[in-house]
Amino acid sequence: MGLFGKMFGGGGSSLEGLRKAVAQQRFVDARIFAEELISQSLSEEDAAEVEQLRIAAGDGLAELNLEEALGLQRGGLFEQAADHLHLAEEQVCSPDLRGRIEEAIAAEPLVPEISSAEEQRLAACDSCSPRTHQLLNAEDAVIGDSDSQMELILTSYPVDLAERYTAKGELFKEAFLTTHAGDDEQALTIWQQVDEIEQDDLYWFELGSLWARRGDFEAAQPALEMALEKNPGLLLAIEALVPVLLAGGDYPVVEERLQLFLDQGVDSAFCYGQLTSLAVEQQDFSSAAESARKAIAAGNLDQQFLLLAASILEHVEALDEAENVLKMLPVSGCGGGASLPLAEFWLRQKRELDRILDTFNAACREDPENPRWQLRVAQTYLAKKWHREGLKILHIVVDDPRLEPALAEEASQLLAEQQG
């Protein structure tokens, strides 16, 4: 995944990242991390922990939606309450919490008390529903709903920053919510109306990130620079600024800034990780390998980064180091198995053929729709000199339309070599 994809949407996950997300009540992030980890090869112990954390994240979101729904029901906004209850029903994992949600869904909606003659006339009118009647006094409910939306979004923010966001004024919050609703033009209009007293580091970070997502890097850079001028330690702004700088293609400037961040004590795992990607962009694999080593030593154990680091180390023929990095990846099952990336590495080195054959056969059983693992089985057979068995599978898989183009070329070339 590219740097912009990682910063502004997506990115790899790790078990440590999942633990932190749940601990910080960033339940949206946690659910995403858990789903990504579930699709990977994990040990039984790690898989069990991921499942527990997935349940905690789902229940955390469900609890927030349930509380919001109950408040809306009390205010007579039954349709909005139903939306939150359906979300809670989709998110919940624990039986007890599910029971509370089902009770709320089954509860009879209470008709709001009519307190004036005019409201009695409206309630008696055939064209007016209880919800239409309640909208006469819906302002407080809208504010409450906005607070709930803020709370849900801020689950993905560090706790200390989330507290600062919740203390912001209403116009700042409106701009924030509009930004996260995807209405960029309206959000920009509102951001420009925020009082100067609230134009702090968070203001400029949000505005700069919005410009970056829109692809206007000339506007994004000064906004993010302003955020860092006001708060040099705002890691979110640093993480947003680096890909914006990279978009300009001035790699020496980006490297200089990353070195400056390191001198300032900014997260070294992040900075060295970015220096690794920067070196790869410039095809400087020796520098990339050195930065990758430092990033891992500093604690960057993101699985996508570990795969990148191993690839770089293999490219510079630091094979023992590449193997050790791949051994950091989780392994499914027990009994000394290997992760699939490690098995593919061993296959390229023509090593541990019996072990990797078991790994690839297991992958074929678990993921029968992916011909990649059938190709790896065929390659392992051929490496073991089992030509008849290998060619039989290779003839089948080489014409499989599901095979990725690079793998299809790999299979065709191997078949040509075997038949030559």
JSON list of C-alpha atoms in Angstrom, two decimals, residues 207-369:
[
{"chain": "A", "resi": 207, "resn": "LEU", "atom": "CA", "xyz": [-7.81, 21.50, 7.59]},
{"chain": "A", "resi": 208, "resn": "GLY", "atom": "CA", "xyz": [-4.48, 20.29, 6.17]},
{"chain": "A", "resi": 209, "resn": "SER", "atom": "CA", "xyz": [-5.62, 16.66, 6.18]},
{"chain": "A", "resi": 210, "resn": "LEU", "atom": "CA", "xyz": [-8.79, 17.68, 4.37]},
{"chain": "A", "resi": 211, "resn": "TRP", "atom": "CA", "xyz": [-6.78, 19.45, 1.68]},
{"chain": "A", "resi": 212, "resn": "ALA", "atom": "CA", "xyz": [-4.49, 16.42, 1.38]},
{"chain": "A", "resi": 213, "resn": "ARG", "atom": "CA", "xyz": [-7.40, 14.02, 0.90]},
{"chain": "A", "resi": 214, "resn": "ARG", "atom": "CA", "xyz": [-8.66, 16.33, -1.86]},
{"chain": "A", "resi": 215, "resn": "GLY", "atom": "CA", "xyz": [-5.25, 16.16, -3.53]},
{"chain": "A", "resi": 216, "resn": "ASP", "atom": "CA", "xyz": [-4.51, 19.87, -3.05]},
{"chain": "A", "resi": 217, "resn": "PHE", "atom": "CA", "xyz": [-1.05, 19.44, -1.59]},
{"chain": "A", "resi": 218, "resn": "GLU", "atom": "CA", "xyz": [-0.07, 23.09, -2.11]},
{"chain": "A", "resi": 219, "resn": "ALA", "atom": "CA", "xyz": [-2.81, 24.07, 0.34]},
{"chain": "A", "resi": 220, "resn": "ALA", "atom": "CA", "xyz": [-2.25, 21.07, 2.61]},
{"chain": "A", "resi": 221, "resn": "GLN", "atom": "CA", "xyz": [1.43, 21.67, 3.28]},
{"chain": "A", "resi": 222, "resn": "PRO", "atom": "CA", "xyz": [1.25, 25.17, 4.83]},
{"chain": "A", "resi": 223, "resn": "ALA", "atom": "CA", "xyz": [-1.75, 24.13, 6.92]},
{"chain": "A", "resi": 224, "resn": "LEU", "atom": "CA", "xyz": [0.09, 21.13, 8.33]},
{"chain": "A", "resi": 225, "resn": "GLU", "atom": "CA", "xyz": [3.24, 23.20, 8.81]},
{"chain": "A", "resi": 226, "resn": "MET", "atom": "CA", "xyz": [1.15, 25.66, 10.81]},
{"chain": "A", "resi": 227, "resn": "ALA", "atom": "CA", "xyz": [-0.14, 22.80, 12.98]},
{"chain": "A", "resi": 228, "resn": "LEU", "atom": "CA", "xyz": [3.45, 21.79, 13.75]},
{"chain": "A", "resi": 229, "resn": "GLU", "atom": "CA", "xyz": [4.50, 25.39, 14.37]},
{"chain": "A", "resi": 230, "resn": "LYS", "atom": "CA", "xyz": [1.84, 25.56, 17.05]},
{"chain": "A", "resi": 231, "resn": "ASN", "atom": "CA", "xyz": [2.58, 22.08, 18.40]},
{"chain": "A", "resi": 232, "resn": "PRO", "atom": "CA", "xyz": [5.85, 20.49, 17.18]},
{"chain": "A", "resi": 233, "resn": "GLY", "atom": "CA", "xyz": [4.96, 17.24, 18.94]},
{"chain": "A", "resi": 234, "resn": "LEU", "atom": "CA", "xyz": [1.64, 16.61, 17.15]},
{"chain": "A", "resi": 235, "resn": "LEU", "atom": "CA", "xyz": [2.43, 13.21, 15.64]},
{"chain": "A", "resi": 236, "resn": "LEU", "atom": "CA", "xyz": [-0.79, 13.13, 13.63]},
{"chain": "A", "resi": 237, "resn": "ALA", "atom": "CA", "xyz": [0.31, 16.26, 11.76]},
{"chain": "A", "resi": 238, "resn": "ILE", "atom": "CA", "xyz": [3.77, 14.82, 11.18]},
{"chain": "A", "resi": 239, "resn": "GLU", "atom": "CA", "xyz": [2.27, 11.62, 9.80]},
{"chain": "A", "resi": 240, "resn": "ALA", "atom": "CA", "xyz": [0.05, 13.67, 7.50]},
{"chain": "A", "resi": 241, "resn": "LEU", "atom": "CA", "xyz": [2.82, 16.03, 6.38]},
{"chain": "A", "resi": 242, "resn": "VAL", "atom": "CA", "xyz": [5.32, 13.40, 5.22]},
{"chain": "A", "resi": 243, "resn": "PRO", "atom": "CA", "xyz": [3.22, 12.01, 2.32]},
{"chain": "A", "resi": 244, "resn": "VAL", "atom": "CA", "xyz": [2.27, 15.57, 1.36]},
{"chain": "A", "resi": 245, "resn": "LEU", "atom": "CA", "xyz": [5.95, 16.44, 1.08]},
{"chain": "A", "resi": 246, "resn": "LEU", "atom": "CA", "xyz": [6.58, 13.27, -0.89]},
{"chain": "A", "resi": 247, "resn": "ALA", "atom": "CA", "xyz": [3.90, 14.31, -3.37]},
{"chain": "A", "resi": 248, "resn": "GLY", "atom": "CA", "xyz": [6.19, 17.19, -4.35]},
{"chain": "A", "resi": 249, "resn": "GLY", "atom": "CA", "xyz": [8.90, 14.71, -5.28]},
{"chain": "A", "resi": 250, "resn": "ASP", "atom": "CA", "xyz": [11.62, 16.67, -3.48]},
{"chain": "A", "resi": 251, "resn": "TYR", "atom": "CA", "xyz": [13.09, 13.68, -1.69]},
{"chain": "A", "resi": 252, "resn": "PRO", "atom": "CA", "xyz": [16.07, 15.50, -0.09]},
{"chain": "A", "resi": 253, "resn": "VAL", "atom": "CA", "xyz": [13.63, 17.91, 1.60]},
{"chain": "A", "resi": 254, "resn": "VAL", "atom": "CA", "xyz": [11.56, 15.02, 2.92]},
{"chain": "A", "resi": 255, "resn": "GLU", "atom": "CA", "xyz": [14.65, 13.23, 4.22]},
{"chain": "A", "resi": 256, "resn": "GLU", "atom": "CA", "xyz": [15.83, 16.43, 5.89]},
{"chain": "A", "resi": 257, "resn": "ARG", "atom": "CA", "xyz": [12.49, 16.87, 7.63]},
{"chain": "A", "resi": 258, "resn": "LEU", "atom": "CA", "xyz": [12.43, 13.26, 8.82]},
{"chain": "A", "resi": 259, "resn": "GLN", "atom": "CA", "xyz": [15.94, 13.64, 10.22]},
{"chain": "A", "resi": 260, "resn": "LEU", "atom": "CA", "xyz": [14.80, 16.81, 11.96]},
{"chain": "A", "resi": 261, "resn": "PHE", "atom": "CA", "xyz": [11.83, 14.95, 13.45]},
{"chain": "A", "resi": 262, "resn": "LEU", "atom": "CA", "xyz": [14.23, 12.28, 14.71]},
{"chain": "A", "resi": 263, "resn": "ASP", "atom": "CA", "xyz": [16.43, 14.95, 16.31]},
{"chain": "A", "resi": 264, "resn": "GLN", "atom": "CA", "xyz": [13.32, 16.33, 18.01]},
{"chain": "A", "resi": 265, "resn": "GLY", "atom": "CA", "xyz": [12.55, 12.92, 19.51]},
{"chain": "A", "resi": 266, "resn": "VAL", "atom": "CA", "xyz": [9.55, 12.16, 17.29]},
{"chain": "A", "resi": 267, "resn": "ASP", "atom": "CA", "xyz": [8.49, 8.49, 17.09]},
{"chain": "A", "resi": 268, "resn": "SER", "atom": "CA", "xyz": [11.62, 6.85, 15.63]},
{"chain": "A", "resi": 269, "resn": "ALA", "atom": "CA", "xyz": [9.73, 3.73, 14.51]},
{"chain": "A", "resi": 270, "resn": "PHE", "atom": "CA", "xyz": [7.56, 5.94, 12.29]},
{"chain": "A", "resi": 271, "resn": "CYS", "atom": "CA", "xyz": [10.41, 8.13, 11.03]},
{"chain": "A", "resi": 272, "resn": "TYR", "atom": "CA", "xyz": [12.70, 5.26, 10.13]},
{"chain": "A", "resi": 273, "resn": "GLY", "atom": "CA", "xyz": [9.79, 3.49, 8.49]},
{"chain": "A", "resi": 274, "resn": "GLN", "atom": "CA", "xyz": [9.19, 6.55, 6.31]},
{"chain": "A", "resi": 275, "resn": "LEU", "atom": "CA", "xyz": [12.91, 6.80, 5.53]},
{"chain": "A", "resi": 276, "resn": "THR", "atom": "CA", "xyz": [12.78, 3.18, 4.41]},
{"chain": "A", "resi": 277, "resn": "SER", "atom": "CA", "xyz": [9.96, 3.89, 1.97]},
{"chain": "A", "resi": 278, "resn": "LEU", "atom": "CA", "xyz": [11.70, 7.06, 0.80]},
{"chain": "A", "resi": 279, "resn": "ALA", "atom": "CA", "xyz": [14.88, 5.14, 0.01]},
{"chain": "A", "resi": 280, "resn": "VAL", "atom": "CA", "xyz": [12.92, 2.51, -1.88]},
{"chain": "A", "resi": 281, "resn": "GLU", "atom": "CA", "xyz": [11.29, 5.25, -3.96]},
{"chain": "A", "resi": 282, "resn": "GLN", "atom": "CA", "xyz": [14.82, 6.34, -4.96]},
{"chain": "A", "resi": 283, "resn": "GLN", "atom": "CA", "xyz": [15.96, 2.75, -5.57]},
{"chain": "A", "resi": 284, "resn": "ASP", "atom": "CA", "xyz": [18.58, 3.20, -2.83]},
{"chain": "A", "resi": 285, "resn": "PHE", "atom": "CA", "xyz": [18.19, -0.25, -1.34]},
{"chain": "A", "resi": 286, "resn": "SER", "atom": "CA", "xyz": [21.31, -0.09, 0.81]},
{"chain": "A", "resi": 287, "resn": "SER", "atom": "CA", "xyz": [19.94, 2.94, 2.67]},
{"chain": "A", "resi": 288, "resn": "ALA", "atom": "CA", "xyz": [16.50, 1.35, 2.72]},
{"chain": "A", "resi": 289, "resn": "ALA", "atom": "CA", "xyz": [17.90, -1.74, 4.42]},
{"chain": "A", "resi": 290, "resn": "GLU", "atom": "CA", "xyz": [19.67, 0.34, 7.05]},
{"chain": "A", "resi": 291, "resn": "SER", "atom": "CA", "xyz": [16.55, 2.38, 7.79]},
{"chain": "A", "resi": 292, "resn": "ALA", "atom": "CA", "xyz": [14.45, -0.77, 7.93]},
{"chain": "A", "resi": 293, "resn": "ARG", "atom": "CA", "xyz": [16.79, -2.27, 10.52]},
{"chain": "A", "resi": 294, "resn": "LYS", "atom": "CA", "xyz": [16.49, 0.87, 12.65]},
{"chain": "A", "resi": 295, "resn": "ALA", "atom": "CA", "xyz": [12.71, 0.98, 12.28]},
{"chain": "A", "resi": 296, "resn": "ILE", "atom": "CA", "xyz": [12.35, -2.60, 13.50]},
{"chain": "A", "resi": 297, "resn": "ALA", "atom": "CA", "xyz": [14.79, -2.01, 16.35]},
{"chain": "A", "resi": 298, "resn": "ALA", "atom": "CA", "xyz": [12.67, 1.00, 17.35]},
{"chain": "A", "resi": 299, "resn": "GLY", "atom": "CA", "xyz": [9.55, -1.16, 17.50]},
{"chain": "A", "resi": 300, "resn": "ASN", "atom": "CA", "xyz": [7.96, -0.92, 14.06]},
{"chain": "A", "resi": 301, "resn": "LEU", "atom": "CA", "xyz": [6.42, -4.40, 13.91]},
{"chain": "A", "resi": 302, "resn": "ASP", "atom": "CA", "xyz": [3.57, -3.59, 11.55]},
{"chain": "A", "resi": 303, "resn": "GLN", "atom": "CA", "xyz": [3.17, -6.70, 9.42]},
{"chain": "A", "resi": 304, "resn": "GLN", "atom": "CA", "xyz": [3.11, -4.81, 6.12]},
{"chain": "A", "resi": 305, "resn": "PHE", "atom": "CA", "xyz": [6.31, -3.04, 7.09]},
{"chain": "A", "resi": 306, "resn": "LEU", "atom": "CA", "xyz": [7.95, -6.31, 8.12]},
{"chain": "A", "resi": 307, "resn": "LEU", "atom": "CA", "xyz": [7.15, -7.72, 4.68]},
{"chain": "A", "resi": 308, "resn": "LEU", "atom": "CA", "xyz": [8.66, -4.65, 3.02]},
{"chain": "A", "resi": 309, "resn": "ALA", "atom": "CA", "xyz": [11.74, -4.85, 5.24]},
{"chain": "A", "resi": 310, "resn": "ALA", "atom": "CA", "xyz": [12.25, -8.54, 4.50]},
{"chain": "A", "resi": 311, "resn": "SER", "atom": "CA", "xyz": [11.93, -7.90, 0.77]},
{"chain": "A", "resi": 312, "resn": "ILE", "atom": "CA", "xyz": [14.55, -5.14, 0.96]},
{"chain": "A", "resi": 313, "resn": "LEU", "atom": "CA", "xyz": [16.94, -7.26, 3.00]},
{"chain": "A", "resi": 314, "resn": "GLU", "atom": "CA", "xyz": [16.54, -10.15, 0.59]},
{"chain": "A", "resi": 315, "resn": "HIS", "atom": "CA", "xyz": [17.20, -7.77, -2.31]},
{"chain": "A", "resi": 316, "resn": "VAL", "atom": "CA", "xyz": [20.53, -6.69, -0.76]},
{"chain": "A", "resi": 317, "resn": "GLU", "atom": "CA", "xyz": [21.28, -10.38, -0.10]},
{"chain": "A", "resi": 318, "resn": "ALA", "atom": "CA", "xyz": [21.13, -10.06, 3.68]},
{"chain": "A", "resi": 319, "resn": "LEU", "atom": "CA", "xyz": [19.35, -13.41, 3.66]},
{"chain": "A", "resi": 320, "resn": "ASP", "atom": "CA", "xyz": [19.78, -14.33, 7.31]},
{"chain": "A", "resi": 321, "resn": "GLU", "atom": "CA", "xyz": [18.32, -10.98, 8.36]},
{"chain": "A", "resi": 322, "resn": "ALA", "atom": "CA", "xyz": [15.46, -11.32, 5.90]},
{"chain": "A", "resi": 323, "resn": "GLU", "atom": "CA", "xyz": [14.66, -14.75, 7.29]},
{"chain": "A", "resi": 324, "resn": "ASN", "atom": "CA", "xyz": [14.73, -13.48, 10.87]},
{"chain": "A", "resi": 325, "resn": "VAL", "atom": "CA", "xyz": [12.34, -10.66, 9.99]},
{"chain": "A", "resi": 326, "resn": "LEU", "atom": "CA", "xyz": [9.93, -13.09, 8.33]},
{"chain": "A", "resi": 327, "resn": "LYS", "atom": "CA", "xyz": [10.06, -15.25, 11.43]},
{"chain": "A", "resi": 328, "resn": "MET", "atom": "CA", "xyz": [8.49, -12.33, 13.31]},
{"chain": "A", "resi": 329, "resn": "LEU", "atom": "CA", "xyz": [5.27, -12.83, 11.36]},
{"chain": "A", "resi": 330, "resn": "PRO", "atom": "CA", "xyz": [2.53, -14.88, 13.05]},
{"chain": "A", "resi": 331, "resn": "VAL", "atom": "CA", "xyz": [2.16, -18.56, 12.24]},
{"chain": "A", "resi": 332, "resn": "SER", "atom": "CA", "xyz": [-1.13, -20.45, 12.12]},
{"chain": "A", "resi": 333, "resn": "GLY", "atom": "CA", "xyz": [-1.48, -23.66, 14.07]},
{"chain": "A", "resi": 334, "resn": "CYS", "atom": "CA", "xyz": [1.30, -25.21, 16.12]},
{"chain": "A", "resi": 335, "resn": "GLY", "atom": "CA", "xyz": [4.08, -27.74, 15.77]},
{"chain": "A", "resi": 336, "resn": "GLY", "atom": "CA", "xyz": [6.77, -25.60, 14.15]},
{"chain": "A", "resi": 337, "resn": "GLY", "atom": "CA", "xyz": [4.93, -24.43, 11.05]},
{"chain": "A", "resi": 338, "resn": "ALA", "atom": "CA", "xyz": [5.92, -21.42, 8.97]},
{"chain": "A", "resi": 339, "resn": "SER", "atom": "CA", "xyz": [4.08, -18.31, 7.87]},
{"chain": "A", "resi": 340, "resn": "LEU", "atom": "CA", "xyz": [3.29, -18.21, 4.17]},
{"chain": "A", "resi": 341, "resn": "PRO", "atom": "CA", "xyz": [5.74, -15.35, 3.44]},
{"chain": "A", "resi": 342, "resn": "LEU", "atom": "CA", "xyz": [8.50, -17.30, 5.23]},
{"chain": "A", "resi": 343, "resn": "ALA", "atom": "CA", "xyz": [7.56, -20.45, 3.29]},
{"chain": "A", "resi": 344, "resn": "GLU", "atom": "CA", "xyz": [7.80, -18.56, 0.00]},
{"chain": "A", "resi": 345, "resn": "PHE", "atom": "CA", "xyz": [11.19, -17.21, 1.06]},
{"chain": "A", "resi": 346, "resn": "TRP", "atom": "CA", "xyz": [12.41, -20.71, 1.82]},
{"chain": "A", "resi": 347, "resn": "LEU", "atom": "CA", "xyz": [11.07, -21.89, -1.54]},
{"chain": "A", "resi": 348, "resn": "ARG", "atom": "CA", "xyz": [13.12, -19.23, -3.33]},
{"chain": "A", "resi": 349, "resn": "GLN", "atom": "CA", "xyz": [16.14, -20.49, -1.40]},
{"chain": "A", "resi": 350, "resn": "LYS", "atom": "CA", "xyz": [15.25, -24.16, -2.07]},
{"chain": "A", "resi": 351, "resn": "ARG", "atom": "CA", "xyz": [15.29, -24.84, 1.66]},
{"chain": "A", "resi": 352, "resn": "GLU", "atom": "CA", "xyz": [13.03, -26.57, 4.20]},
{"chain": "A", "resi": 353, "resn": "LEU", "atom": "CA", "xyz": [11.09, -28.16, 1.35]},
{"chain": "A", "resi": 354, "resn": "ASP", "atom": "CA", "xyz": [9.23, -30.70, 3.49]},
{"chain": "A", "resi": 355, "resn": "ARG", "atom": "CA", "xyz": [8.10, -28.04, 5.95]},
{"chain": "A", "resi": 356, "resn": "ILE", "atom": "CA", "xyz": [6.94, -25.61, 3.31]},
{"chain": "A", "resi": 357, "resn": "LEU", "atom": "CA", "xyz": [5.08, -28.33, 1.41]},
{"chain": "A", "resi": 358, "resn": "ASP", "atom": "CA", "xyz": [2.96, -28.86, 4.52]},
{"chain": "A", "resi": 359, "resn": "THR", "atom": "CA", "xyz": [2.42, -25.09, 4.77]},
{"chain": "A", "resi": 360, "resn": "PHE", "atom": "CA", "xyz": [1.35, -24.72, 1.12]},
{"chain": "A", "resi": 361, "resn": "ASN", "atom": "CA", "xyz": [-0.91, -27.78, 1.25]},
{"chain": "A", "resi": 362, "resn": "ALA", "atom": "CA", "xyz": [-2.61, -26.34, 4.33]},
{"chain": "A", "resi": 363, "resn": "ALA", "atom": "CA", "xyz": [-3.06, -23.04, 2.47]},
{"chain": "A", "resi": 364, "resn": "CYS", "atom": "CA", "xyz": [-4.68, -24.89, -0.43]},
{"chain": "A", "resi": 365, "resn": "ARG", "atom": "CA", "xyz": [-7.18, -26.43, 1.96]},
{"chain": "A", "resi": 366, "resn": "GLU", "atom": "CA", "xyz": [-7.92, -23.18, 3.76]},
{"chain": "A", "resi": 367, "resn": "ASP", "atom": "CA", "xyz": [-8.02, -20.98, 0.66]},
{"chain": "A", "resi": 368, "resn": "PRO", "atom": "CA", "xyz": [-9.05, -23.27, -2.22]},
{"chain": "A", "resi": 369, "resn": "GLU", "atom": "CA", "xyz": [-10.12, -20.35, -4.44]}
]
